[in-house]
Short mmCIF file of C-alpha atoms in Angstrom, two decimals:
data_model
loop_
_atom_site.label_atom_id
_atom_site.label_comp_id
_atom_site.label_asym_id
_atom_site.label_seq_id
_atom_site.Cartn_x
_atom_site.Cartn_y
_atom_site.Cartn_z
CA UNK A 1 -12.28 75.32 27.55
CA UNK A 2 -15.23 75.58 29.94
CA UNK A 3 -16.80 72.32 28.82
CA UNK A 4 -15.98 69.38 26.59
CA UNK A 5 -18.11 66.58 25.20
CA UNK A 6 -16.02 63.55 26.16
CA UNK A 7 -18.22 60.84 24.62
CA UNK A 8 -18.61 62.62 21.34
CA UNK A 9 -16.73 62.80 18.04
CA UNK A 10 -14.36 65.77 18.01
CA UNK A 11 -12.52 65.12 14.77
CA UNK A 12 -9.31 64.48 16.70
CA UNK A 13 -8.10 62.25 19.57
CA UNK A 14 -9.31 64.01 22.70
CA UNK A 15 -10.22 61.41 25.36
CA UNK A 16 -7.43 60.83 27.88
CA UNK A 17 -6.89 58.76 31.00
CA UNK A 18 -7.90 61.74 33.14
CA UNK A 19 -11.31 61.77 31.42
CA UNK A 20 -11.91 58.04 31.86
CA UNK A 21 -10.54 58.11 35.41
CA UNK A 22 -12.85 60.97 36.44
CA UNK A 23 -15.84 59.18 34.89
CA UNK A 24 -15.07 55.89 36.68
CA UNK A 25 -14.42 57.66 39.97
CA UNK A 26 -17.80 59.35 39.66
CA UNK A 27 -19.49 55.96 39.29
CA UNK A 28 -17.41 53.75 41.59
CA UNK A 29 -16.27 56.32 44.14
CA UNK A 30 -13.23 58.56 44.45
CA UNK A 31 -11.41 56.16 46.78
CA UNK A 32 -9.48 52.99 46.00
CA UNK A 33 -11.05 49.54 45.84
CA UNK A 34 -10.42 45.94 44.80
CA UNK A 35 -13.00 44.40 42.47
CA UNK A 36 -14.60 40.96 42.81
CA UNK A 37 -12.60 39.44 39.96
CA UNK A 38 -9.87 36.83 39.78
CA UNK A 39 -8.34 36.01 43.15
CA UNK A 40 -9.17 39.49 44.49
CA UNK A 41 -5.42 40.09 45.00
CA UNK A 42 -5.18 37.45 47.71
CA UNK A 43 -1.84 37.53 49.57
CA UNK A 44 0.03 34.31 50.32
CA UNK A 45 3.28 34.01 52.27
CA UNK A 46 5.30 31.85 49.89
CA UNK A 47 8.56 31.72 51.89
CA UNK A 48 10.47 33.45 54.66
CA UNK A 49 10.96 36.55 52.51
CA UNK A 50 8.45 36.23 49.67
CA UNK A 51 4.76 37.18 49.47
CA UNK A 52 2.66 36.35 46.42
CA UNK A 53 -0.22 38.61 45.36
CA UNK A 54 -2.89 36.83 43.33
CA UNK A 55 -4.73 37.96 40.24
CA UNK A 56 -7.52 40.51 40.17
CA UNK A 57 -8.45 44.10 39.46
CA UNK A 58 -8.36 47.31 41.45
CA UNK A 59 -9.47 50.87 40.93
CA UNK A 60 -7.34 53.74 42.26
CA UNK A 61 -9.12 57.09 42.21
CA UNK A 62 -10.87 55.99 39.02
CA UNK A 63 -7.80 54.37 37.40
CA UNK A 64 -8.32 50.68 36.59
CA UNK A 65 -5.34 48.35 37.21
CA UNK A 66 -5.44 44.67 36.21
CA UNK A 67 -3.24 41.98 37.71
CA UNK A 68 -3.49 39.29 35.03
CA UNK A 69 -0.90 37.03 36.68
CA UNK A 70 0.25 36.48 40.24
CA UNK A 71 3.11 38.68 41.42
CA UNK A 72 5.95 37.67 43.78
CA UNK A 73 7.30 40.38 46.08
CA UNK A 74 10.46 40.17 48.14
CA UNK A 75 10.31 41.13 51.81
CA UNK A 76 13.66 42.12 53.31
CA UNK A 77 14.78 39.95 56.20
CA UNK A 78 13.96 41.03 59.71
CA UNK A 79 16.34 41.32 62.63
CA UNK A 80 16.51 39.24 65.80
CA UNK A 81 14.73 40.98 68.67
CA UNK A 82 13.15 43.54 66.32
CA UNK A 83 9.69 44.08 64.84
CA UNK A 84 8.76 45.86 61.63
CA UNK A 85 5.72 46.64 59.52
CA UNK A 86 6.09 46.71 55.74
CA UNK A 87 3.34 47.76 53.35
CA UNK A 88 2.53 46.27 49.99
CA UNK A 89 1.08 49.04 47.84
CA UNK A 90 -0.02 49.52 44.28
CA UNK A 91 1.99 52.54 43.13
CA UNK A 92 0.71 54.81 40.38
CA UNK A 93 3.39 56.88 38.67
CA UNK A 94 3.18 59.56 36.00
CA UNK A 95 6.45 60.40 34.27
CA UNK A 96 7.45 63.81 32.92
CA UNK A 97 6.46 62.71 29.41
CA UNK A 98 2.93 61.87 30.64
CA UNK A 99 3.30 58.08 30.55
CA UNK A 100 1.49 56.36 33.42
CA UNK A 101 2.30 53.05 35.10
CA UNK A 102 1.06 51.03 38.06
CA UNK A 103 3.19 48.44 39.87
CA UNK A 104 3.18 46.55 43.15
CA UNK A 105 5.82 47.85 45.56
CA UNK A 106 6.97 46.92 49.06
CA UNK A 107 7.40 49.96 51.31
CA UNK A 108 9.81 49.02 54.09
CA UNK A 109 9.03 50.07 57.63
CA UNK A 110 11.36 50.94 60.50
CA UNK A 111 12.47 48.16 62.83
CA UNK A 112 11.93 48.65 66.55
CA UNK A 113 12.00 46.67 69.76
CA UNK A 114 8.63 48.16 70.70
CA UNK A 115 5.40 48.47 68.72
CA UNK A 116 6.14 49.01 65.02
CA UNK A 117 4.37 51.69 62.98
CA UNK A 118 3.39 51.52 59.33
CA UNK A 119 5.79 53.33 57.00
CA UNK A 120 4.66 56.50 55.27
CA UNK A 121 3.40 56.31 51.69
CA UNK A 122 2.15 58.63 48.95
CA UNK A 123 -1.41 59.57 49.93
CA UNK A 124 -2.23 62.31 47.40
CA UNK A 125 -5.08 61.29 45.09
CA UNK A 126 -4.55 60.89 41.38
CA UNK A 127 -7.66 63.02 40.95
CA UNK A 128 -5.78 65.84 42.67
CA UNK A 129 -2.94 65.64 40.15
CA UNK A 130 -0.52 63.37 42.02
CA UNK A 131 2.42 62.13 39.95
CA UNK A 132 2.95 59.33 42.49
CA UNK A 133 0.12 57.80 44.50
CA UNK A 134 -0.01 54.62 46.59
CA UNK A 135 -2.93 52.32 47.37
CA UNK A 136 -2.09 50.21 50.46
CA UNK A 137 -3.05 46.57 49.94
CA UNK A 138 -1.47 44.69 52.85
CA UNK A 139 0.44 45.26 56.04
CA UNK A 140 3.20 42.67 56.44
CA UNK A 141 4.14 42.22 60.11
CA UNK A 142 7.68 40.99 60.67
CA UNK A 143 8.82 39.68 64.04
CA UNK A 144 12.46 38.70 64.43
CA UNK A 145 13.18 36.80 61.20
CA UNK A 146 9.60 35.66 60.54
CA UNK A 147 7.05 37.16 58.17
CA UNK A 148 3.60 37.14 59.78
CA UNK A 149 0.15 36.84 58.28
CA UNK A 150 -0.61 39.68 55.81
CA UNK A 151 -3.28 42.12 57.04
CA UNK A 152 -5.72 43.22 54.33
CA UNK A 153 -6.07 47.01 54.10
CA UNK A 154 -8.35 47.43 51.07
CA UNK A 155 -12.10 47.31 50.59
CA UNK A 156 -13.71 44.97 48.04
CA UNK A 157 -16.24 46.88 45.96
CA UNK A 158 -19.76 45.39 45.78
CA UNK A 159 -20.82 44.83 42.13
CA UNK A 160 -23.82 46.82 40.90
CA UNK A 161 -25.61 43.57 40.02
CA UNK A 162 -25.44 42.45 43.64
CA UNK A 163 -26.64 45.85 44.84
CA UNK A 164 -29.61 45.56 42.49
CA UNK A 165 -30.48 42.13 43.86
CA UNK A 166 -30.41 43.39 47.43
CA UNK A 167 -32.63 46.35 46.57
CA UNK A 168 -35.24 44.13 44.93
CA UNK A 169 -35.37 42.07 48.11
CA UNK A 170 -36.39 45.04 50.26
CA UNK A 171 -39.83 44.62 51.87
CA UNK A 172 -42.86 46.34 50.38
CA UNK A 173 -44.04 49.14 52.64
CA UNK A 174 -46.73 51.76 53.06
CA UNK A 175 -46.47 54.66 55.47
CA UNK A 176 -48.21 57.89 56.26
CA UNK A 177 -49.91 60.11 58.80
CA UNK A 178 -53.52 59.72 59.88
CA UNK A 179 -55.24 62.63 61.62
CA UNK A 180 -58.74 62.75 63.00
CA UNK A 181 -60.83 62.11 66.08
CA UNK A 182 -61.03 58.79 67.94
CA UNK A 183 -64.28 57.04 68.76
CA UNK A 184 -65.82 56.91 72.23
CA UNK A 185 -63.49 54.02 73.07
CA UNK A 186 -60.38 55.84 71.79
CA UNK A 187 -60.15 53.96 68.46
CA UNK A 188 -59.19 55.18 64.99
CA UNK A 189 -58.67 53.30 61.72
CA UNK A 190 -55.83 53.28 59.21
CA UNK A 191 -56.63 52.11 55.66
CA UNK A 192 -54.01 50.76 53.24
CA UNK A 193 -53.87 52.60 49.93
CA UNK A 194 -52.19 49.95 47.75
CA UNK A 195 -52.67 46.59 49.45
CA UNK A 196 -55.58 44.24 49.97
CA UNK A 197 -53.79 41.67 52.12
CA UNK A 198 -52.85 41.68 55.78
CA UNK A 199 -49.36 43.16 56.39
CA UNK A 200 -46.64 41.28 58.23
CA UNK A 201 -46.16 44.12 60.69
CA UNK A 202 -47.53 47.55 61.54
CA UNK A 203 -45.73 50.26 63.51
CA UNK A 204 -47.58 53.26 64.92
CA UNK A 205 -46.24 56.31 66.75
CA UNK A 206 -48.32 58.99 68.48
CA UNK A 207 -47.67 62.61 67.55
CA UNK A 208 -48.12 64.63 70.78
CA UNK A 209 -50.71 67.39 70.55
CA UNK A 210 -51.56 70.35 72.73
CA UNK A 211 -55.15 71.20 73.66
CA UNK A 212 -55.82 74.37 75.64
CA UNK A 213 -52.12 74.69 76.55
CA UNK A 214 -52.06 71.10 77.86
CA UNK A 215 -49.74 68.66 76.10
CA UNK A 216 -51.54 65.36 75.70
CA UNK A 217 -49.66 62.06 75.44
CA UNK A 218 -51.23 58.74 74.51
CA UNK A 219 -49.77 55.34 73.72
CA UNK A 220 -51.18 53.78 70.53
CA UNK A 221 -52.12 50.09 70.97
CA UNK A 222 -52.77 47.89 67.94
CA UNK A 223 -56.31 46.56 68.34
CA UNK A 224 -56.77 44.64 65.07
CA UNK A 225 -55.04 44.17 61.72
CA UNK A 226 -57.10 43.27 58.65
CA UNK A 227 -56.58 42.81 54.91
CA UNK A 228 -57.54 46.40 54.11
CA UNK A 229 -56.95 48.32 57.33
CA UNK A 230 -56.10 48.25 61.01
CA UNK A 231 -57.64 49.64 64.17
CA UNK A 232 -55.61 51.48 66.78
CA UNK A 233 -56.76 52.39 70.30
CA UNK A 234 -55.19 55.11 72.43
CA UNK A 235 -54.28 54.58 76.06
CA UNK A 236 -54.15 57.73 78.19
CA UNK A 237 -50.69 57.86 79.76
CA UNK A 238 -52.01 59.91 82.67
CA UNK A 239 -54.78 57.56 83.77
CA UNK A 240 -53.64 54.30 82.10
CA UNK A 241 -57.17 53.90 80.71
CA UNK A 242 -58.55 53.96 77.16
CA UNK A 243 -58.98 57.43 75.74
CA UNK A 244 -62.42 58.61 74.75
CA UNK A 245 -63.20 61.03 71.95
CA UNK A 246 -59.87 62.64 71.27
CA UNK A 247 -58.19 64.56 68.41
CA UNK A 248 -55.20 62.57 67.26
CA UNK A 249 -52.36 62.33 64.72
CA UNK A 250 -50.51 59.06 64.18
CA UNK A 251 -47.43 58.22 62.14
CA UNK A 252 -47.65 54.69 60.77
CA UNK A 253 -45.65 52.16 58.76
CA UNK A 254 -46.92 48.81 57.42
CA UNK A 255 -44.68 46.07 55.95
CA UNK A 256 -45.49 43.30 53.43
CA UNK A 257 -43.16 40.71 51.85
#
C-alpha cells in the first residue's frame, strides 16, 4: 500500500506501534530523550552494588516508555586494583511474535587496570527495524570495590510550552536595506515602518559599492535615533572625514522590547 490514512476509520484495527512511534518521532525527534516528568529518571547510588532509577518518562525513537515506580538495579562487584564502566540502558525488545517490551538493564563493562571503556550496546534505531535497541541512561564508574557517581548520558527534552514562552519573549525587530544618496554632510535617514517609539538599539552595516572601478568603503556612524527614524552619517575610511554626497546602501536592524 503506497499510502494509508492512520488517523482515520478503516473498518478494522489498523494503527500499530510503528505508526504511533513514527508520528511521535516526527514531532519530538528521531533520537532518544527523557521528558520533564516525575523524577526525570534520577539515579541514586543506594548501596555498594545497587543503583536506583527514579520515576519518569522517556522516548526512544518515538516509542514512549513510562517508569511509574523507582527501579533498583544491581551492579556487580568490582575488583581490587581494577576499574570498570557499566552502562544502565533502557532496552527495547521485539519478540518473534511481535510483542514489544522495554526494561532497564545493566550492561557490564570490562575491568582494566588502565582507563576503562564503555561496553558496547545495541545502537540500531527502532525506526530502522531493530528488534533490540538500547538507550544509554547512565555510565556507572567502578573503581576497586566502589561504585562512583553515575554520569548522565541522556538529554532532557524541552516541553513545547516552554519553547513557546521563550519565543514570545524574543525582542521585536525591524530590518531592511536603505539605498540612496547621502546629503552634503554624508547623512542618510532610515524610517521605521511599524514603530513610532525609539528603539533600544540600532545596528547598521555598510554595503561596499564600486564607482568607476573604484571600490568605496565607508563606516556608518549613528548620528541620531528618534521615535520614527534615525540618521546615519558616513565616514570615509580613506580620509577619516565625513563623506559628502555619495551613493550608498546600508543594511540595518532595529530592536524594541
